[in-house]
Amino acid sequence: EAGVAQSPRYKIIEKRQSVAFWCNPISGHATLYWYQQILGQGPKLLIQFQNNGVVDDSQLPKDRFSAERLKGVDSTLKIQPAKLEDSAVYLCASSQWAQGTWETQYFGPGTRLLVL
Amino acid sequence: AQSVAQPEDQVNVAEGNPLTVKCTYSVSGNPYLFWYVQYPNRGLQFLLKYITGDNLVKGSYGFEAEFNKSQTSFHLKKPSALVSDSALYFCAVRDGAAGNKLTFGGGTRVLVKP
C-alpha cells in the first residue's frame, strides 16, 4: 500500500513570497491533516479535513495560510505572504474513518520550508 | 485542554541495554496514546497506540509501552536497544471526547552507542 505522498520535499523562498505544498493521502483515507513542525518541537496541527470539509482549523493562521481539499482526495496548503517564522517542516497525515471513529494517523515525508 | 510532556530531551543508552523513553499526559476524557518515531529527513512513523484494554501495548520493531492511568504515563520501552533505534521519538495524546486532534510532546532524541 502506498503511503502519504508530499511534494516538494524542500523549498527555499524569500519572505513575502508565496509557496504551496501538495499532499496525496493513502487511498481510501477520508481524513487529511496538515501539521507544522518547527525545529526542536513536536508537530502542531494546522488543519483537519474530513472528505472535503474542514473539521478543525483553529490553529491555522488564516491571514496568511490557506488550505483546500476540493475533491476530497489530495490537498494543497498555501502560505502567502511567507514570514521568517514560517520556516518549518510541513507534514501531511491521513487516517481512515471507520465505525464512527478516526483511526491511526499516518504521515508523509514532509516538506522542509526555509524562508530567507 | 490536552497536553503531553516528554521530560528528557535526550536519552543515551548502550547497544543491547534496555531503553526507556518517558511520557506523561493530561486529558479531560479517556486518553488515546501514541508513539511515533522520526528518522532524519523523514516523516513520523507510527510505532504503537493505546486505546483501551491491556495496559502493556506491543508495537513495531520490538517496542512496547505501558499505560499507567494513576500516574498518567505512557512510557516507551525496548528490552535490548539497537544502534538503528537512534532517532527522535514523539509521544502524542488524543482526547477521546474531543475529535481526532493529536497533541504531541516535544520529542526525545535517543542515541544508542555501539
Short mmCIF file of C-alpha atoms in Angstrom, two decimals:
data_model
loop_
_atom_site.label_atom_id
_atom_site.label_comp_id
_atom_site.label_asym_id
_atom_site.label_seq_id
_atom_site.Cartn_x
_atom_site.Cartn_y
_atom_site.Cartn_z
CA GLU A 1 0.00 0.00 0.00
CA ALA A 2 1.38 3.38 -0.99
CA GLY A 3 1.94 5.86 1.82
CA VAL A 4 1.16 9.54 2.07
CA ALA A 5 2.85 11.47 -0.74
CA GLN A 6 4.06 15.05 -0.43
CA SER A 7 5.78 17.48 -2.75
CA PRO A 8 8.05 19.28 -2.97
CA ARG A 9 10.42 17.83 -0.38
CA TYR A 10 12.36 21.06 0.02
CA LYS A 11 11.60 24.69 -0.73
CA ILE A 12 13.58 27.88 -0.19
CA ILE A 13 11.85 31.22 -0.64
CA GLU A 14 12.30 34.80 0.43
CA LYS A 15 10.00 36.46 2.92
CA ARG A 16 6.83 37.93 1.48
CA GLN A 17 6.83 35.36 -1.33
CA SER A 18 4.12 32.73 -1.65
CA VAL A 19 4.51 28.95 -1.57
CA ALA A 20 2.27 25.93 -1.98
CA PHE A 21 2.59 22.36 -0.78
CA TRP A 22 0.77 19.32 -2.11
CA CYS A 23 -0.35 16.15 -0.35
CA ASN A 24 -1.93 12.92 -1.60
CA PRO A 25 -3.22 10.74 1.24
CA ILE A 26 -3.34 6.98 1.49
CA SER A 27 -6.03 5.63 -0.80
CA GLY A 28 -9.39 5.43 0.93
CA HIS A 29 -8.46 7.68 3.85
CA ALA A 30 -11.25 10.19 4.33
CA THR A 31 -9.42 12.35 6.85
CA LEU A 32 -6.40 14.51 5.98
CA TYR A 33 -4.30 16.63 8.31
CA TRP A 34 -1.66 19.33 7.87
CA TYR A 35 0.88 19.81 10.67
CA GLN A 36 3.66 22.34 11.17
CA GLN A 37 6.84 21.10 12.86
CA ILE A 38 9.25 23.83 13.90
CA LEU A 39 12.81 22.70 14.57
CA GLY A 40 13.13 21.21 18.03
CA GLN A 41 9.38 20.93 18.61
CA GLY A 42 6.66 18.39 18.13
CA PRO A 43 4.22 18.73 15.23
CA LYS A 44 1.31 21.13 15.66
CA LEU A 45 -1.99 20.61 13.86
CA LEU A 46 -2.86 23.36 11.42
CA ILE A 47 -5.98 21.97 9.78
CA GLN A 48 -8.01 18.76 9.57
CA PHE A 49 -10.28 17.80 6.67
CA GLN A 50 -12.99 15.15 6.65
CA ASN A 51 -13.53 14.43 2.94
CA ASN A 52 -13.67 17.97 1.52
CA GLY A 53 -14.96 19.66 4.68
CA VAL A 54 -12.93 21.34 7.41
CA VAL A 55 -13.17 19.70 10.85
CA ASP A 56 -10.66 21.85 12.74
CA ASP A 57 -8.69 24.88 11.58
CA SER A 58 -8.44 26.63 14.93
CA GLN A 59 -4.63 26.85 14.81
CA LEU A 60 -4.32 27.89 11.16
CA PRO A 61 -3.08 31.50 10.79
CA LYS A 62 -5.81 32.41 8.39
CA ASP A 63 -4.38 35.79 7.47
CA ARG A 64 -1.60 34.07 5.54
CA PHE A 65 -2.29 30.33 5.43
CA SER A 66 -4.97 28.62 3.37
CA ALA A 67 -5.73 25.02 2.55
CA GLU A 68 -8.15 23.20 0.33
CA ARG A 69 -9.23 19.67 -0.48
CA LEU A 70 -11.70 20.32 -3.24
CA LYS A 71 -12.42 16.76 -4.38
CA GLY A 72 -11.89 15.08 -1.03
CA VAL A 73 -8.65 13.40 -2.07
CA ASP A 74 -5.45 15.42 -2.44
CA SER A 75 -4.88 18.72 -0.71
CA THR A 76 -2.90 21.93 -1.10
CA LEU A 77 -1.56 24.14 1.69
CA LYS A 78 -0.57 27.69 0.74
CA ILE A 79 1.32 30.42 2.54
CA GLN A 80 1.01 33.98 1.26
CA PRO A 81 2.97 36.04 2.18
CA ALA A 82 5.59 33.95 3.97
CA LYS A 83 7.35 35.16 7.10
CA LEU A 84 10.68 34.10 8.54
CA GLU A 85 8.90 32.24 11.36
CA ASP A 86 7.16 30.01 8.83
CA SER A 87 10.42 28.11 8.35
CA ALA A 88 9.48 24.58 9.39
CA VAL A 89 8.65 21.11 8.13
CA TYR A 90 5.08 20.80 6.91
CA LEU A 91 3.74 17.32 7.46
CA CYS A 92 0.66 15.80 5.90
CA ALA A 93 -1.09 12.85 7.50
CA SER A 94 -4.18 10.80 6.74
CA SER A 95 -6.43 8.38 8.56
CA GLN A 96 -9.46 6.23 7.95
CA TRP A 97 -12.87 6.99 9.35
CA ALA A 98 -14.32 3.66 10.45
CA GLN A 99 -17.18 2.66 12.70
CA GLY A 100 -17.74 6.17 13.89
CA THR A 101 -14.17 6.88 14.92
CA TRP A 102 -10.92 8.09 13.46
CA GLU A 103 -8.14 5.55 13.07
CA THR A 104 -4.37 5.94 13.40
CA GLN A 105 -2.78 8.86 11.56
CA TYR A 106 -0.07 8.00 9.03
CA PHE A 107 2.40 10.68 7.99
CA GLY A 108 4.11 11.64 4.77
CA PRO A 109 7.83 12.55 4.49
CA GLY A 110 7.15 16.27 4.89
CA THR A 111 8.14 19.44 3.04
CA ARG A 112 11.02 21.38 4.56
CA LEU A 113 10.49 25.13 4.06
CA LEU A 114 13.19 27.72 4.59
CA VAL A 115 12.18 31.38 4.45
CA LEU A 116 15.08 33.80 3.99
CA ALA B 1 -7.00 21.14 27.08
CA GLN B 2 -4.83 18.15 26.39
CA SER B 3 -1.06 18.13 26.81
CA VAL B 4 1.95 15.83 26.67
CA ALA B 5 5.29 16.09 28.45
CA GLN B 6 8.47 14.30 27.49
CA PRO B 7 10.82 15.24 30.32
CA GLU B 8 14.05 14.11 28.68
CA ASP B 9 15.44 15.92 25.64
CA GLN B 10 17.90 13.11 25.05
CA VAL B 11 18.42 9.54 26.21
CA ASN B 12 21.75 7.79 25.78
CA VAL B 13 21.96 4.02 26.01
CA ALA B 14 24.48 1.37 25.08
CA GLU B 15 23.54 -1.16 22.42
CA GLY B 16 21.97 -4.23 23.99
CA ASN B 17 20.80 -2.38 27.08
CA PRO B 18 17.15 -1.64 27.89
CA LEU B 19 15.71 1.58 26.51
CA THR B 20 13.01 3.68 28.17
CA VAL B 21 11.56 6.94 26.85
CA LYS B 22 9.25 8.72 29.26
CA CYS B 23 5.90 10.37 28.54
CA THR B 24 3.21 11.84 30.76
CA TYR B 25 -0.09 13.26 29.56
CA SER B 26 -3.12 15.29 30.57
CA VAL B 27 -6.60 14.97 29.07
CA SER B 28 -10.08 15.54 30.40
CA GLY B 29 -11.61 12.45 28.80
CA ASN B 30 -10.31 8.96 28.10
CA PRO B 31 -6.80 9.11 26.63
CA TYR B 32 -5.80 7.65 23.30
CA LEU B 33 -2.00 7.48 23.35
CA PHE B 34 0.51 7.09 20.54
CA TRP B 35 4.22 6.77 19.95
CA TYR B 36 5.86 7.85 16.70
CA VAL B 37 9.50 7.77 15.61
CA GLN B 38 11.18 10.21 13.25
CA TYR B 39 14.39 9.49 11.39
CA PRO B 40 16.41 12.35 9.81
CA ASN B 41 14.63 13.98 6.86
CA ARG B 42 11.72 11.58 7.21
CA GLY B 43 8.15 11.91 8.35
CA LEU B 44 6.75 10.41 11.52
CA GLN B 45 6.48 6.63 11.58
CA PHE B 46 3.77 5.02 13.74
CA LEU B 47 5.09 2.64 16.43
CA LEU B 48 2.14 1.76 18.67
CA LYS B 49 -1.02 3.01 20.34
CA TYR B 50 -3.14 2.53 23.42
CA ILE B 51 -6.89 2.89 23.10
CA THR B 52 -8.29 0.56 25.70
CA GLY B 53 -7.65 -2.87 27.18
CA ASP B 54 -4.33 -4.35 28.26
CA ASN B 55 -2.03 -1.76 29.81
CA LEU B 56 1.00 -3.23 28.05
CA VAL B 57 0.93 -2.49 24.34
CA LYS B 58 3.26 -4.14 21.85
CA GLY B 59 4.26 -2.38 18.66
CA SER B 60 6.67 -2.39 15.75
CA TYR B 61 10.40 -3.23 15.86
CA GLY B 62 10.26 -4.78 19.35
CA PHE B 63 8.94 -1.66 21.08
CA GLU B 64 6.29 -1.75 23.77
CA ALA B 65 4.67 0.82 26.01
CA GLU B 66 2.99 0.65 29.40
CA PHE B 67 -0.11 2.68 30.14
CA ASN B 68 -0.40 3.76 33.78
CA LYS B 69 -3.63 5.60 34.48
CA SER B 70 -2.83 6.58 38.07
CA GLN B 71 0.49 8.14 37.04
CA THR B 72 -0.89 9.43 33.72
CA SER B 73 2.14 7.96 31.97
CA PHE B 74 2.77 6.04 28.78
CA HIS B 75 6.48 5.17 28.74
CA LEU B 76 8.03 3.57 25.67
CA LYS B 77 10.35 0.61 26.23
CA LYS B 78 12.58 -1.77 24.36
CA PRO B 79 14.35 -4.62 26.16
CA SER B 80 17.50 -4.51 24.03
CA ALA B 81 18.35 -1.35 22.06
CA LEU B 82 19.95 -1.35 18.62
CA VAL B 83 22.15 1.33 17.07
CA SER B 84 19.46 1.66 14.39
CA ASP B 85 16.98 2.74 17.08
CA SER B 86 18.79 6.09 17.26
CA ALA B 87 16.12 8.61 16.26
CA LEU B 88 13.66 11.20 17.55
CA TYR B 89 10.68 9.80 19.44
CA PHE B 90 7.36 11.58 19.92
CA CYS B 91 4.55 10.77 22.31
CA ALA B 92 1.09 12.03 21.38
CA VAL B 93 -2.31 12.09 23.03
CA ARG B 94 -5.82 12.37 21.72
CA ASP B 95 -8.76 13.15 23.94
CA GLY B 96 -11.36 10.51 23.18
CA ALA B 97 -14.11 13.04 23.74
CA ALA B 98 -12.65 15.75 21.52
CA GLY B 99 -12.27 14.55 17.96
CA ASN B 100 -9.05 13.32 16.42
CA LYS B 101 -6.72 16.18 17.28
CA LEU B 102 -3.31 14.80 18.26
CA THR B 103 -1.20 16.82 20.69
CA PHE B 104 2.49 15.93 20.56
CA GLY B 105 5.22 16.18 23.13
CA GLY B 106 8.44 17.98 22.34
CA GLY B 107 10.26 14.81 21.42
CA THR B 108 13.12 12.79 22.92
CA ARG B 109 16.26 12.11 20.97
CA VAL B 110 17.57 8.59 21.52
CA LEU B 111 21.22 7.84 20.92
CA VAL B 112 22.26 4.20 21.04
CA LYS B 113 26.01 3.77 21.19
CA PRO B 114 27.75 0.62 19.92
#
